[in-house]
Every structure is written in C-alpha cells, then in structure tokens.
Amino acid sequence: MAETLETEIAVRHSNRRKKKKRPVTWSLIKSQNQLIWMSVPLMLYIILFAYVPVWGWTMAFQNYRPAKSFSEQEWVGFKQFKFLFTDDNFLRVLRNTLSMGIINLVLGFVTAIVLALLLNEIKNVLWKRTVQTISYLPHFLSWIIVTGIVATSLSINDGIVNIVLMKLHLIKEPILWLSEGKYFWGIVGASHVWKEVGWNTIIYLAAIASIDPALYEAAEIDGASRYRKMQFVTLPGIKATIVILMIMSIGHVLEAGFEVQYLLGNGLVVDWAETIDIFVLKYGLAQGNYSLATAGGIFKTVVSVTLLLMANGISKRLGEERLL
Amino acid sequence: MGGKSKRTFKVSLITLLSLSFALAGCGGNNNSNTKDNAKAEETGAAQTAGAADTGDKIEPFNISVFLGQAGQQPTPDNKIYKKIKDETGASFNFEFLAGDINQKLGVMIAGQDYPDMMTGNTKLTAAGAYIPLEDLIEQYAPNLKAHYADYWNMMKDPNDGHIYILPNYGVYNGKVNSSWYSGPAFWIQKAVLKEFGYPQVKTLDEYFDLIEKYKEKYPKIDGSPTIGFEILNYDWKNWGLFNAPQHLIGHPNDGGVVVKDGVAEIFADKDYAKQYYQKLNEINQKGLIDKETFVQNYDQYMAKLSSGTVLGMFDQHWNFNAAEDSLTTQGKIERTYVGLPLVYDKATKDYYRDLAVLNLNNGFGISINAKDPVKIIKLLDTLIQEDWQKTFSWGIEGEDYIVENGRFMRTQEQRDNAADATWQLANKAKALFDFLPKTEGSFSDGNSTDAAAQPEEYKAGLKPFDKEVLDAYGFDTYVDFFSEPPANPVYYPAWSIDLIEGSDAKIANTKLTELQTKFLPKAILASPEEFDSVWTDYVGEIKKANVKAYEDKINEQIKWRIDNWSK
C-alpha cells in the first residue's frame, strides 16, 4: 500500500515535471484561453501606462520645447546628460541622495521590524491596536505638514526637542538643529521613521500572524524564552517578507525624497540637503528645461533597475528569497 | 463550466474588451471633436457676440480662469460676480494655485491643458500657451486700446513682437494719490522711533544703533525675547537677503543687477555689497540678528513679526502686510512698522520709491484653448470702463461707500467691512480684479481709484498713534519718508526682463541665486576674522559661474527696450 502510494506520488511528480517542459501548442493555448483572455486587459494596462510613456524618454535627447510637435524638436544627443554629469554639484547631489536613501532604508527596516516584534509580544489586544493605530497615523499626513511639525519642534524658541534636551541637562544651550549640515541627514531619517514606521510595520505583523502557532508551542515545550522565540521562530518566519521588501526598496534608494529636503533645506545646509530631485527641479522644471528633467529621470531609473537586479542577484547567490 | 456558460463568459469578455477599446478610441476622438467644436463655436461666437452688440439679449457664458496665486473661492452668491453675470452674462470658474507654481505650470504645459484665461507667466508664454491679442484688441476692444495706448510697445513680447498679456498694474490715470508704500525698505518698529524721540534715521549705522539701544533697554517684549533684525531668505522670497546693497548706494530695485548709464552688472560680489554683509556680520556678533533667521520658513517669519517682538527687517511691504494687519487687530499699533530709505552715507539720495511700472509678468492672457476669445476680450473691454472699475474698487454706491459733494467716502462700518476677509469673499470680486486690467490713480471725477488712497479716507482711517508719529515728522503719510521718485529710465526695471526659459542666462541666474543662498548666511554668521575668507570663496565661486551670460542677456534687453520703448 505504502509502496503504491509512493510510486503514485513519484509518477505524479514526474508528470508535473514533464508538464513544465511541454511545448506551447495551439491546443494548450486553446485549453487555457480563459486565462489568456483574462490577462489581456492587464497587459493592455501595462503597455499603455508603463511602456508607452517610455516614448517620452526621447525628450532627454532633444531641446524639448512644449509647443512644438515631435518632428520640429531639435535633437541634441547627450547634451542634457553631459550637463547633468559635468555640473560641479552633481556628485554632491548624488552623494546626498544615496546617503539619505540608504539611511531611510536601513532605519526604516530596523525600526519597522523591531516595532513589529515588540507589538507581537503585546498580549492585550486593545492596547496593541491602540499602539498600532497611533504609530501609523502620521503616515497619512502630507510632508508639508510633517516638515512644519519638524521645523517647529526643532526651533530654538520653545521647540520641544530643545526643551526636552535642556531639561535632561544633555545640552546647555538650545541647538539650532536645522543650521548644521551634520545633523541634516539624521533629521531627515528620523522624520521618515516617525512618519512611516507604523505603516511599514503592518506588513510584518501580517507575516507574523501567518506563522504556525504550533512552532511557538513546540519552542515553548523546549523551554525557549521570549527572546529565543523571537530569534528562532518569529524572525525566520518573516525572513522571506523581509528579503523581498528589502530587494524592492533597494530599487528605490535614489528616491530619497524631495519634499523633506526641499522644505527643510536652507542656505546653510544646502550642501547636505540637495537631492537629485531638487537639482532637477532647479535646473530642469524651474528653467522650463523639460529635457534635463527627463534625463535626470532616466538616470535615476537606470540606476534603480541596476540596483534592483544586483540585489536580486546577490539574494539568489545566497540562496535567499528573490523577486525575479 | 458547461459549454453554454463558457460561451457566455467568452462573449462577455469580448464585449468588455471591445468596449474598453472603443472607450480608449473615444478619448482620442473626443479631443479632435472638441477642437472642431471649438472652431465651430468660435465662428458661431463671433456671430453671437455680434448679436450681443446690438444689445437685444444677454447670452450667459462661462470662463475658466487660472490664477497664479493661492486664494479663496468667492461665495456662490457673491454680489459683484452676480452683477457681472446679470449685466454681461459672464460667470467665472476660478482655479487658484495650490502648491508650487512651477510644478503646476509644468503639468499644465505637458498636458496642454489650459483654461480660458490664465495669469501672465513667462513659462506659459514660452510654451505658446497664449494667443496674440493685438488684433483682437484693435478690432473688438476700443476701451482697452485707449487704456493701454501709452504702453502699447512695452506690452509686446521681446521675442516675437506679439502682445500676449494684459498687464494688471502700472497704467496710471489722473492724479496719483498714494498713501501706502508697498515696496522694499528697512523697516523699524514705530515704538523704537517713539522711544528715542522720533529721530531722523538716514543711514544704515544710525538704524542699527537705534535697534541696539532699544534691545538693550527692552530685552523682552510682552514676555518674549526681543529680536533685533530679521532676514527672510526662503524659497523665492529671497530679496530680504539679496537686494539691500543696491538700495544702500541710492539705486532703485533692478533685481539682481545695478544699471548705470544703460549698462547692467551684477552687484552680488561688489565691494558695496561686501560692506553691507560685513555690517550684518558685525551686528550678528552683537546678537542683534535672530539666530533662526536663515533656517526659518515664511510662516515662522510671519509668526515672529505678528508677535511684535521683531524690531526691524529689510523686506517689501506687501510681503509682510498680513503680519501688520494682525498687529493692528491685536491693538499693538506701536509694533507696526515705518519704512526707512536707508543709504550708506548722507550724501547719497535715496531711491527706494519708484514710479510704478507696467508689470509684464502679471495680469491676464487668453489661452489657445479658449473657446471664445472674442467674447472674453469684449468682456474685458467692458470691465475696464469707469463704472465697472468703480464697482470693483469701491463697491456699490450706498452699500459699500457714500458720496458727499462728489467725493467718495466710507462710514466706519463700511470701512470695517472692507477690511474683513470673510465679508470680501461675498461682496468683492478681489481675486478677479487683482489680475484684471485696471485704472490706477484717479477717476475722471477726481476720486481715487484706490479707496485706501483717497486722502480723506486715509486721514479718517488713521489711528491716534499713527497721527502722533506722522505729526512728529511733519508728514501726511508714511510714504513721505521716501524721496519723490524721478521719472523712470526707459528700460526700468531690469527685474522684469524675461531671461528665456532654459537659456544660459537663466542657468547662470539660478547658479548665482544658489551661491548667494549658500554663502551669504555663512558670511554673516562667520566670526569676524573668518568673514574675509568666506567672502573670497564666495567671489571666487561667482567668477566660476557664467555670470557674463546673465549680464549680456540683460544688457541686450535693456538696449532692446531703449530702442523699442522710447517714444
């Protein structure tokens, strides 16, 4: 009995493998025609909104003037890219973008995972929900409001940060936080965490919820403490989620943001605050030079895709989950 | 799934798809349809407009308007808009700016998505978003033609000679009563002047001396620390930091350049600029400059001014007007400001106050998408007539103002109403009128076009404290602190020169602004020994930027203006 079952499974297994290799034939297509039909609208959607706009990239190689038609545009080759890459500020801007992107990435991950782990340990459901709600509400504020709050709390006249630090005797004089470049990245990172931590936690909590409770019970029987359970059950349980999200976010590292830096930046910290997006706004959109703005966009896309593929490749090598 | 249900599924999918194709197709078609419609309507409109001329019937029509500044929608039953609708048939659909103007314009231009009327902007001109107006005006708008007669050449776009924008300010008529100075100055709290017995303040040194003495005497105002001097440098509001040096040498506001004998050069790196910033560095050492001045945003700046703790700043009056209104509401008249035309030394004559110029980057243009330009131009032509102008500026006779012996006056209640923002939304067409072509100066009956500038009104509205200040100096209005402006040079002002989107000149200008924003605060906050080295770095960086392209463009345009605008 057991033998037959085993062979049956083996046969099925090989069948499945065979199926995978089965060539695509008309009869196969016909037999799956519902599936194919169902995918058509989605394909159309993607072609229309993801591939057709790529046509606009031609702008980057022109001296684009809005009122003229495509054939009347002046083609300038790589002039816009040359301007972008040879500008004195570009390296600095790139450095800022990358640094803030990485800071946001790391801080965002660490805080979200830690908060998820901590929330998971709370047994009082009402309290847990309250904490969760409070922590994700700032996500719904726009950056303009958040930066307003940040600027006010960092002010030297009755800004809460300075007051607290003074009361704790950590500093003697109020610090003018927004005037020093060395603090700027940290402020941006902290604002991101404050705004997004609760929101980012949600997906980890969902992943934690899907862990088989039997594992916890087993661990408990083996005498694992809370921390051990976190370490050997919860964390491995959400590893797949973490890796996938990490790969996706690495693709967005160059999207360090625009609003925060634009709204909090000032002359004194400009060397640390200017990101690619601000640079492109200043020398592209604000000048009516849409071509340069497009060139900036292409640069970012290319870098992002490269980073994404790299992260994916590394993950594959390490035998971890991957996206593609 | 049975055979039948399979078929229904297939059929419904196909229907769905074909429907979506059809819809997608419709999108494109629709566009060309509307274009055709627009053409058809245009010809039709010309006819109806002709019919309207004979005055037999008022056709209602709607105009969509984009206003390039933030604002509030008027109430649906607004008195003035209702009157316009009753008498001309026109109703308006306003879109106010929300967020960043460049971003908004970028989106509008990319989509070629323009309303009927838009406020003037060089970006829109460059994108070909406006229709040329000169023929329309010649043909349909005799009143506008007469209104702009003296300025006709100035209104032409330097690049192609067409008129795209009807400027809203700068066309004067009759005697100009001015009781309010809106331009740049060094402002000082009235309380400071009172404290020291209303001294004459002419130079920068005298000004900072007063502030220093006052701050010493009163380290706190209403419980908060006194702030000596504020410099706002936030986003595009950067003149508080940049513009003072040109005024201190007795030059009017030309933006980023000083023009001598028709030749422009930037002044950001000149010695007289250095002198000013070194002075700021010096007073910063004395703790007179607000520590937060370079990190604050406009809201924080306004909040500080509104609290009455700021003794002085360099700014344009219109920029902080709202803070003064707030101080007045709080009853802190002594904390509002007097504008002083400071110079480096008493030998220099101040030239802050200028004769208003035609503002070419403002007002209305008609977009290429406007369904019915003729109707719009005719409406504008109607609205420039004197009775309409009176309705816009003064309101409705008997309700918003009274007439005594031919002079327009307001009762106290009407005066209070006029200052009330909520009342304005229901009873004034402020948003529209701000951008409309308008008569400035006085009407043919001698009344002032601006209620606040009517001398009787101004006197009646003065608070006792203001009377005291003015009496002490022997002036009628605060404008008298400034020298009478000489006639404007033909090219004036250089700041209204369009640098052309994307040109080297514009890039150089952006660079220059960036360097100033970065280095000037650094120089001011540096220790006195370091000042010179920061300044040297700054001048070096400016040398590297392509400033010449910027100066050349300005000079080219100045020459063009002299050639084309001279009568």
Short mmCIF file of C-alpha atoms in Angstrom, two decimals, chain A residues 37-244:
data_model
loop_
_atom_site.label_atom_id
_atom_site.label_comp_id
_atom_site.label_asym_id
_atom_site.label_seq_id
_atom_site.Cartn_x
_atom_site.Cartn_y
_atom_site.Cartn_z
CA TRP A 37 -8.23 36.43 -22.21
CA MET A 38 -8.17 37.44 -18.60
CA SER A 39 -4.59 38.59 -18.84
CA VAL A 40 -5.23 40.77 -21.88
CA PRO A 41 -6.69 43.81 -20.08
CA LEU A 42 -3.81 43.73 -17.65
CA MET A 43 -1.31 43.57 -20.49
CA LEU A 44 -3.01 46.47 -22.19
CA TYR A 45 -2.94 48.42 -18.97
CA ILE A 46 0.75 47.82 -18.54
CA ILE A 47 1.58 48.60 -22.14
CA LEU A 48 -0.44 51.78 -22.01
CA PHE A 49 0.82 53.09 -18.71
CA ALA A 50 4.26 51.57 -18.35
CA TYR A 51 5.66 51.19 -21.86
CA VAL A 52 4.03 53.94 -23.93
CA PRO A 53 5.31 56.68 -21.59
CA VAL A 54 8.85 55.46 -22.21
CA TRP A 55 8.41 57.15 -25.55
CA GLY A 56 8.73 60.40 -23.60
CA TRP A 57 12.35 59.49 -22.93
CA THR A 58 13.15 60.80 -26.37
CA MET A 59 12.75 64.23 -24.77
CA ALA A 60 16.03 63.69 -22.97
CA PHE A 61 17.88 63.76 -26.28
CA GLN A 62 16.17 66.88 -27.54
CA ASN A 63 16.00 70.52 -26.71
CA TYR A 64 12.36 69.94 -25.98
CA ARG A 65 10.00 72.88 -26.45
CA PRO A 66 6.43 72.17 -25.37
CA ALA A 67 4.55 73.97 -28.12
CA LYS A 68 6.29 72.22 -31.00
CA SER A 69 5.41 68.86 -32.50
CA PHE A 70 7.74 65.88 -32.35
CA SER A 71 9.22 66.39 -35.80
CA GLU A 72 10.01 70.03 -35.08
CA GLN A 73 12.05 69.29 -31.96
CA GLU A 74 15.75 69.93 -32.03
CA TRP A 75 17.87 66.84 -31.36
CA VAL A 76 20.91 67.41 -29.20
CA GLY A 77 22.19 63.93 -28.44
CA PHE A 78 23.68 63.57 -24.98
CA LYS A 79 23.90 67.29 -24.21
CA GLN A 80 21.47 67.11 -21.30
CA PHE A 81 23.25 64.16 -19.75
CA LYS A 82 26.56 65.92 -20.18
CA PHE A 83 25.20 68.96 -18.37
CA LEU A 84 23.87 66.75 -15.63
CA PHE A 85 27.05 64.77 -15.06
CA THR A 86 29.56 67.57 -15.51
CA ASP A 87 27.89 70.03 -13.19
CA ASP A 88 30.01 70.68 -10.10
CA ASN A 89 27.11 69.96 -7.87
CA PHE A 90 26.14 66.65 -9.35
CA LEU A 91 28.47 64.45 -7.33
CA ARG A 92 27.44 66.17 -4.13
CA VAL A 93 23.81 65.82 -5.02
CA LEU A 94 24.27 62.16 -5.84
CA ARG A 95 26.08 61.59 -2.56
CA ASN A 96 23.24 63.23 -0.64
CA THR A 97 20.60 61.26 -2.44
CA LEU A 98 22.35 57.95 -1.90
CA SER A 99 23.17 58.64 1.72
CA MET A 100 19.70 59.74 2.66
CA GLY A 101 18.23 56.89 0.65
CA ILE A 102 20.36 54.35 2.48
CA ILE A 103 19.72 55.95 5.86
CA ASN A 104 16.00 55.87 5.22
CA LEU A 105 16.22 52.28 4.01
CA VAL A 106 18.17 50.95 6.96
CA LEU A 107 16.38 52.98 9.61
CA GLY A 108 13.03 52.18 8.04
CA PHE A 109 13.72 48.46 8.08
CA VAL A 110 15.20 48.19 11.51
CA THR A 111 12.55 50.27 13.23
CA ALA A 112 9.65 48.64 11.42
CA ILE A 113 10.84 45.11 12.19
CA VAL A 114 11.62 45.95 15.82
CA LEU A 115 8.25 47.57 16.29
CA ALA A 116 6.53 44.59 14.69
CA LEU A 117 8.36 42.19 17.00
CA LEU A 118 7.52 44.27 20.04
CA LEU A 119 3.89 44.68 19.05
CA ASN A 120 3.66 40.96 18.54
CA GLU A 121 4.63 40.40 22.14
CA ILE A 122 1.80 42.51 23.47
CA LYS A 123 -0.96 40.23 24.58
CA ASN A 124 -3.56 42.85 25.43
CA VAL A 125 -5.36 43.24 22.11
CA LEU A 126 -6.89 46.61 22.86
CA TRP A 127 -3.56 48.11 23.87
CA LYS A 128 -1.83 46.56 20.88
CA ARG A 129 -4.34 48.07 18.50
CA THR A 130 -4.08 51.45 20.15
CA VAL A 131 -0.31 51.48 19.80
CA GLN A 132 -0.53 50.35 16.22
CA THR A 133 -3.10 52.97 15.28
CA ILE A 134 -1.18 55.78 16.90
CA SER A 135 2.04 54.70 15.21
CA TYR A 136 0.64 54.53 11.71
CA LEU A 137 -1.49 57.68 11.76
CA PRO A 138 1.39 60.04 10.81
CA HIS A 139 1.61 58.13 7.54
CA PHE A 140 -1.50 59.97 6.40
CA LEU A 141 -0.06 63.42 7.00
CA SER A 142 1.45 65.11 3.98
CA TRP A 143 5.12 66.00 4.09
CA ILE A 144 4.35 69.68 4.14
CA ILE A 145 2.61 69.23 7.46
CA VAL A 146 5.26 66.88 8.78
CA THR A 147 8.07 69.28 7.90
CA GLY A 148 6.10 72.07 9.55
CA ILE A 149 5.92 69.98 12.71
CA VAL A 150 9.59 69.08 12.45
CA ALA A 151 10.67 72.69 11.93
CA THR A 152 8.57 73.83 14.88
CA SER A 153 9.81 71.12 17.22
CA LEU A 154 13.42 71.87 16.33
CA SER A 155 13.05 75.61 16.80
CA ILE A 156 15.22 77.26 19.44
CA ASN A 157 12.37 79.27 20.86
CA ASP A 158 10.15 76.75 22.59
CA GLY A 159 10.83 73.86 20.21
CA ILE A 160 10.08 70.68 22.12
CA VAL A 161 13.32 68.90 21.20
CA ASN A 162 15.50 71.61 22.69
CA ILE A 163 13.28 71.94 25.76
CA VAL A 164 13.47 68.22 26.49
CA LEU A 165 17.24 68.07 25.97
CA MET A 166 17.71 71.12 28.20
CA LYS A 167 15.54 69.66 30.95
CA LEU A 168 17.54 66.43 30.78
CA HIS A 169 20.73 68.53 31.06
CA LEU A 170 22.10 66.91 27.93
CA ILE A 171 22.81 70.29 26.38
CA LYS A 172 23.41 73.70 27.90
CA GLU A 173 22.35 75.92 25.03
CA PRO A 174 19.48 75.26 22.64
CA ILE A 175 20.86 73.83 19.40
CA LEU A 176 19.89 75.27 16.05
CA TRP A 177 19.33 71.87 14.50
CA LEU A 178 18.46 72.95 11.01
CA SER A 179 21.51 75.15 10.55
CA GLU A 180 24.13 72.40 10.69
CA GLY A 181 24.74 70.11 7.77
CA LYS A 182 25.94 67.30 10.00
CA TYR A 183 22.52 66.94 11.61
CA PHE A 184 20.53 67.16 8.43
CA TRP A 185 20.61 63.54 7.27
CA GLY A 186 19.74 62.39 10.75
CA ILE A 187 16.79 64.77 10.93
CA VAL A 188 15.53 63.53 7.59
CA GLY A 189 15.95 59.92 8.65
CA ALA A 190 14.20 60.50 11.96
CA SER A 191 11.31 62.30 10.27
CA HIS A 192 10.90 59.37 7.91
CA VAL A 193 10.84 56.94 10.77
CA TRP A 194 8.31 59.00 12.70
CA LYS A 195 6.04 59.24 9.68
CA GLU A 196 6.32 55.73 8.25
CA VAL A 197 7.27 53.30 10.98
CA GLY A 198 3.73 52.29 11.90
CA TRP A 199 2.72 51.87 8.32
CA ASN A 200 5.74 49.73 7.42
CA THR A 201 5.04 47.54 10.43
CA ILE A 202 1.68 46.40 9.14
CA ILE A 203 3.08 44.01 6.56
CA TYR A 204 5.43 42.39 9.08
CA LEU A 205 2.61 41.94 11.54
CA ALA A 206 0.65 40.22 8.80
CA ALA A 207 3.60 37.97 8.07
CA ILE A 208 3.98 37.18 11.77
CA ALA A 209 0.30 36.32 12.00
CA SER A 210 0.76 33.64 9.37
CA ILE A 211 3.41 31.77 11.38
CA ASP A 212 2.13 28.43 12.53
CA PRO A 213 1.32 28.68 16.30
CA ALA A 214 2.48 25.08 16.66
CA LEU A 215 6.02 26.31 16.21
CA TYR A 216 5.68 28.60 19.19
CA GLU A 217 4.14 25.80 21.23
CA ALA A 218 6.97 23.49 20.28
CA ALA A 219 9.51 26.12 21.20
CA GLU A 220 7.79 26.68 24.48
CA ILE A 221 7.86 22.98 25.27
CA ASP A 222 11.55 23.02 24.53
CA GLY A 223 11.86 25.75 27.11
CA ALA A 224 12.55 28.73 24.83
CA SER A 225 12.34 32.15 26.40
CA ARG A 226 10.58 35.09 24.79
CA TYR A 227 13.75 36.32 23.17
CA ARG A 228 14.64 32.87 21.92
CA LYS A 229 11.20 32.54 20.39
CA MET A 230 11.64 35.87 18.66
CA GLN A 231 15.06 34.83 17.47
CA PHE A 232 14.28 31.32 16.27
CA VAL A 233 10.61 31.41 15.36
CA THR A 234 9.37 34.89 14.55
CA LEU A 235 12.39 36.25 12.71
CA PRO A 236 12.95 33.20 10.47
CA GLY A 237 9.18 33.18 9.91
CA ILE A 238 9.20 36.63 8.39
CA LYS A 239 12.59 36.34 6.69
CA ALA A 240 11.06 35.84 3.26
CA THR A 241 8.99 39.01 3.64
CA ILE A 242 11.98 40.98 4.83
CA VAL A 243 14.17 39.89 1.93
CA ILE A 244 11.54 40.61 -0.70
#
